[in-house]
mmCIF file with all atom_site columns, C-alpha atoms in Angstrom:
data_model
loop_
_atom_site.group_PDB
_atom_site.id
_atom_site.type_symbol
_atom_site.label_atom_id
_atom_site.label_alt_id
_atom_site.label_comp_id
_atom_site.label_asym_id
_atom_site.label_entity_id
_atom_site.label_seq_id
_atom_site.pdbx_PDB_ins_code
_atom_site.Cartn_x
_atom_site.Cartn_y
_atom_site.Cartn_z
_atom_site.occupancy
_atom_site.B_iso_or_equiv
_atom_site.pdbx_formal_charge
_atom_site.auth_seq_id
_atom_site.auth_comp_id
_atom_site.auth_asym_id
_atom_site.auth_atom_id
_atom_site.pdbx_PDB_model_num
ATOM 1  C CA . MET A 1 1  ? -8.002  7.939  -3.545  1.00 0.00 ? 1  MET A CA 1
ATOM 2  C CA . LYS A 1 2  ? -10.314 10.091 -5.646  1.00 0.00 ? 2  LYS A CA 1
ATOM 3  C CA . LEU A 1 3  ? -9.354  13.667 -6.477  1.00 0.00 ? 3  LEU A CA 1
ATOM 4  C CA . VAL A 1 4  ? -11.654 16.287 -7.984  1.00 0.00 ? 4  VAL A CA 1
ATOM 5  C CA . LEU A 1 5  ? -9.800  18.382 -10.485 1.00 0.00 ? 5  LEU A CA 1
ATOM 6  C CA . GLU A 1 6  ? -10.972 21.666 -11.966 1.00 0.00 ? 6  GLU A CA 1
ATOM 7  C CA . ILE A 1 7  ? -9.572  23.224 -15.126 1.00 0.00 ? 7  ILE A CA 1
ATOM 8  C CA . LEU A 1 8  ? -9.552  27.003 -15.527 1.00 0.00 ? 8  LEU A CA 1
ATOM 9  C CA . THR A 1 9  ? -12.548 26.659 -17.918 1.00 0.00 ? 9  THR A CA 1
ATOM 10 C CA . GLY A 1 10 ? -14.632 25.356 -15.060 1.00 0.00 ? 10 GLY A CA 1
ATOM 11 C CA . VAL A 1 11 ? -14.656 21.739 -16.205 1.00 0.00 ? 11 VAL A CA 1
ATOM 12 C CA . LEU A 1 12 ? -14.583 19.304 -13.323 1.00 0.00 ? 12 LEU A CA 1
ATOM 13 C CA . PHE A 1 13 ? -13.402 15.672 -13.522 1.00 0.00 ? 13 PHE A CA 1
ATOM 14 C CA . VAL A 1 14 ? -12.404 12.953 -11.080 1.00 0.00 ? 14 VAL A CA 1
ATOM 15 C CA . VAL A 1 15 ? -9.138  11.000 -11.159 1.00 0.00 ? 15 VAL A CA 1
ATOM 16 C CA . GLU A 1 16 ? -8.552  7.927  -8.986  1.00 0.00 ? 16 GLU A CA 1
ATOM 17 C CA . VAL A 1 17 ? -4.988  7.129  -7.909  1.00 0.00 ? 17 VAL A CA 1
ATOM 18 C CA . GLY A 1 18 ? -3.353  4.979  -5.236  1.00 0.00 ? 18 GLY A CA 1
ATOM 19 C CA . GLU A 1 19 ? -2.360  6.343  -1.796  1.00 0.00 ? 19 GLU A CA 1
ATOM 20 C CA . GLY A 1 20 ? 1.381   6.077  -2.800  1.00 0.00 ? 20 GLY A CA 1
ATOM 21 C CA . CYS A 1 21 ? 0.920   8.006  -5.999  1.00 0.00 ? 21 CYS A CA 1
ATOM 22 C CA . THR A 1 22 ? 3.545   10.665 -6.776  1.00 0.00 ? 22 THR A CA 1
ATOM 23 C CA . VAL A 1 23 ? 3.025   13.958 -8.562  1.00 0.00 ? 23 VAL A CA 1
ATOM 24 C CA . ALA A 1 24 ? 4.389   12.338 -11.739 1.00 0.00 ? 24 ALA A CA 1
ATOM 25 C CA . GLY A 1 25 ? 1.925   9.473  -11.362 1.00 0.00 ? 25 GLY A CA 1
ATOM 26 C CA . LEU A 1 26 ? -0.984  11.890 -11.044 1.00 0.00 ? 26 LEU A CA 1
ATOM 27 C CA . LYS A 1 27 ? 0.154   13.830 -14.084 1.00 0.00 ? 27 LYS A CA 1
ATOM 28 C CA . ASP A 1 28 ? 0.349   10.540 -16.021 1.00 0.00 ? 28 ASP A CA 1
ATOM 29 C CA . ALA A 1 29 ? -3.165  9.537  -14.908 1.00 0.00 ? 29 ALA A CA 1
ATOM 30 C CA . ILE A 1 30 ? -4.550  12.947 -15.967 1.00 0.00 ? 30 ILE A CA 1
ATOM 31 C CA . ALA A 1 31 ? -2.690  12.970 -19.271 1.00 0.00 ? 31 ALA A CA 1
ATOM 32 C CA . ALA A 1 32 ? -4.051  9.499  -20.116 1.00 0.00 ? 32 ALA A CA 1
ATOM 33 C CA . GLN A 1 33 ? -7.630  10.229 -19.023 1.00 0.00 ? 33 GLN A CA 1
ATOM 34 C CA . GLU A 1 34 ? -8.045  13.792 -20.268 1.00 0.00 ? 34 GLU A CA 1
ATOM 35 C CA . GLU A 1 35 ? -5.498  13.869 -23.056 1.00 0.00 ? 35 GLU A CA 1
ATOM 36 C CA . LEU A 1 36 ? -3.608  16.835 -21.610 1.00 0.00 ? 36 LEU A CA 1
ATOM 37 C CA . PRO A 1 37 ? 0.132   17.512 -22.027 1.00 0.00 ? 37 PRO A CA 1
ATOM 38 C CA . ARG A 1 38 ? 1.638   16.128 -18.815 1.00 0.00 ? 38 ARG A CA 1
ATOM 39 C CA . ASP A 1 39 ? 4.755   18.222 -19.026 1.00 0.00 ? 39 ASP A CA 1
ATOM 40 C CA . ARG A 1 40 ? 2.779   21.459 -18.743 1.00 0.00 ? 40 ARG A CA 1
ATOM 41 C CA . ILE A 1 41 ? 0.478   20.488 -15.863 1.00 0.00 ? 41 ILE A CA 1
ATOM 42 C CA . ILE A 1 42 ? 0.600   22.662 -12.717 1.00 0.00 ? 42 ILE A CA 1
ATOM 43 C CA . PHE A 1 43 ? -1.610  21.932 -9.684  1.00 0.00 ? 43 PHE A CA 1
ATOM 44 C CA . VAL A 1 44 ? -2.968  24.324 -7.085  1.00 0.00 ? 44 VAL A CA 1
ATOM 45 C CA . LEU A 1 45 ? -4.289  22.522 -4.047  1.00 0.00 ? 45 LEU A CA 1
ATOM 46 C CA . GLU A 1 46 ? -7.333  24.162 -2.458  1.00 0.00 ? 46 GLU A CA 1
ATOM 47 C CA . GLY A 1 47 ? -6.813  25.155 1.125   1.00 0.00 ? 47 GLY A CA 1
ATOM 48 C CA . ASP A 1 48 ? -5.557  27.821 3.463   1.00 0.00 ? 48 ASP A CA 1
ATOM 49 C CA . PRO A 1 49 ? -3.017  28.642 2.251   1.00 0.00 ? 49 PRO A CA 1
ATOM 50 C CA . GLY A 1 50 ? -3.226  27.110 -1.162  1.00 0.00 ? 50 GLY A CA 1
ATOM 51 C CA . ARG A 1 51 ? -0.286  25.129 -2.411  1.00 0.00 ? 51 ARG A CA 1
ATOM 52 C CA . THR A 1 52 ? 1.127   25.348 -5.991  1.00 0.00 ? 52 THR A CA 1
ATOM 53 C CA . ILE A 1 53 ? 2.826   22.188 -7.240  1.00 0.00 ? 53 ILE A CA 1
ATOM 54 C CA . ARG A 1 54 ? 5.111   22.726 -10.191 1.00 0.00 ? 54 ARG A CA 1
ATOM 55 C CA . ARG A 1 55 ? 7.987   21.026 -11.932 1.00 0.00 ? 55 ARG A CA 1
ATOM 56 C CA . GLY A 1 56 ? 10.651  19.613 -9.748  1.00 0.00 ? 56 GLY A CA 1
ATOM 57 C CA . GLU A 1 57 ? 8.222   17.858 -7.413  1.00 0.00 ? 57 GLU A CA 1
ATOM 58 C CA . ASP A 1 58 ? 7.334   14.987 -9.679  1.00 0.00 ? 58 ASP A CA 1
ATOM 59 C CA . GLY A 1 59 ? 8.902   12.368 -7.403  1.00 0.00 ? 59 GLY A CA 1
ATOM 60 C CA . VAL A 1 60 ? 7.104   13.545 -4.268  1.00 0.00 ? 60 VAL A CA 1
ATOM 61 C CA . PRO A 1 61 ? 4.176   11.444 -3.004  1.00 0.00 ? 61 PRO A CA 1
ATOM 62 C CA . ILE A 1 62 ? 0.998   13.564 -3.316  1.00 0.00 ? 62 ILE A CA 1
ATOM 63 C CA . VAL A 1 63 ? -0.049  12.812 0.279   1.00 0.00 ? 63 VAL A CA 1
ATOM 64 C CA . GLU A 1 64 ? 3.134   14.602 1.459   1.00 0.00 ? 64 GLU A CA 1
ATOM 65 C CA . LEU A 1 65 ? 1.915   17.708 -0.364  1.00 0.00 ? 65 LEU A CA 1
ATOM 66 C CA . GLY A 1 66 ? -1.468  17.664 1.295   1.00 0.00 ? 66 GLY A CA 1
ATOM 67 C CA . PHE A 1 67 ? -3.563  15.730 -1.232  1.00 0.00 ? 67 PHE A CA 1
ATOM 68 C CA . ARG A 1 68 ? -6.338  13.763 0.491   1.00 0.00 ? 68 ARG A CA 1
ATOM 69 C CA . HIS A 1 69 ? -9.206  11.598 -0.702  1.00 0.00 ? 69 HIS A CA 1
ATOM 70 C CA . GLY A 1 70 ? -11.754 14.132 -2.130  1.00 0.00 ? 70 GLY A CA 1
ATOM 71 C CA . SER A 1 71 ? -9.284  17.009 -2.414  1.00 0.00 ? 71 SER A CA 1
ATOM 72 C CA . HIS A 1 72 ? -10.307 19.783 -4.819  1.00 0.00 ? 72 HIS A CA 1
ATOM 73 C CA . VAL A 1 73 ? -7.308  20.553 -7.024  1.00 0.00 ? 73 VAL A CA 1
ATOM 74 C CA . TYR A 1 74 ? -7.097  23.260 -9.663  1.00 0.00 ? 74 TYR A CA 1
ATOM 75 C CA . LEU A 1 75 ? -5.223  22.307 -12.787 1.00 0.00 ? 75 LEU A CA 1
ATOM 76 C CA . PHE A 1 76 ? -3.489  24.821 -14.984 1.00 0.00 ? 76 PHE A CA 1
ATOM 77 C CA . LEU A 1 77 ? -1.261  24.399 -18.043 1.00 0.00 ? 77 LEU A CA 1
ATOM 78 C CA . GLU A 1 78 ? 2.002   26.228 -18.299 1.00 0.00 ? 78 GLU A CA 1
ATOM 79 C CA . PRO A 1 79 ? 2.143   28.302 -21.502 1.00 0.00 ? 79 PRO A CA 1
ATOM 80 C CA . GLU A 1 80 ? 3.991   26.667 -24.350 1.00 0.00 ? 80 GLU A CA 1
ATOM 81 C CA . GLU A 1 81 ? 7.567   27.908 -24.673 1.00 0.00 ? 81 GLU A CA 1
ATOM 82 C CA . ASP A 1 82 ? 8.206   30.227 -27.519 1.00 0.00 ? 82 ASP A CA 1
ATOM 83 C CA . ASN A 1 83 ? 10.975  28.749 -29.631 1.00 0.00 ? 83 ASN A CA 1
ATOM 84 C CA . GLY A 1 84 ? 11.522  31.935 -31.558 1.00 0.00 ? 84 GLY A CA 1
ATOM 85 C CA . ASP A 1 85 ? 10.642  30.398 -34.905 1.00 0.00 ? 85 ASP A CA 1
ATOM 86 C CA . ASP A 1 86 ? 7.751   32.780 -35.646 1.00 0.00 ? 86 ASP A CA 1
ATOM 87 C CA . PRO A 1 87 ? 8.516   35.579 -38.105 1.00 0.00 ? 87 PRO A CA 1
#
């Protein structure tokens, strides 16, 4: 299935994954294709109402969350955690 992803900057790209793909698999495909940090990826699925997919749902098949061929998905990156090392 092909998904259209849009990053906050307005950049669009297409990722193709299998029907049985999980959230983790989609993150892996995006990380490999777009060189983004997979552990910080958050999805917001377009729709009424929209659906936010965060950590803890990595093992869930994306079709169970409403992803379909041609879905428009917004991709955000969680802010990096502050480890308190800055002066």
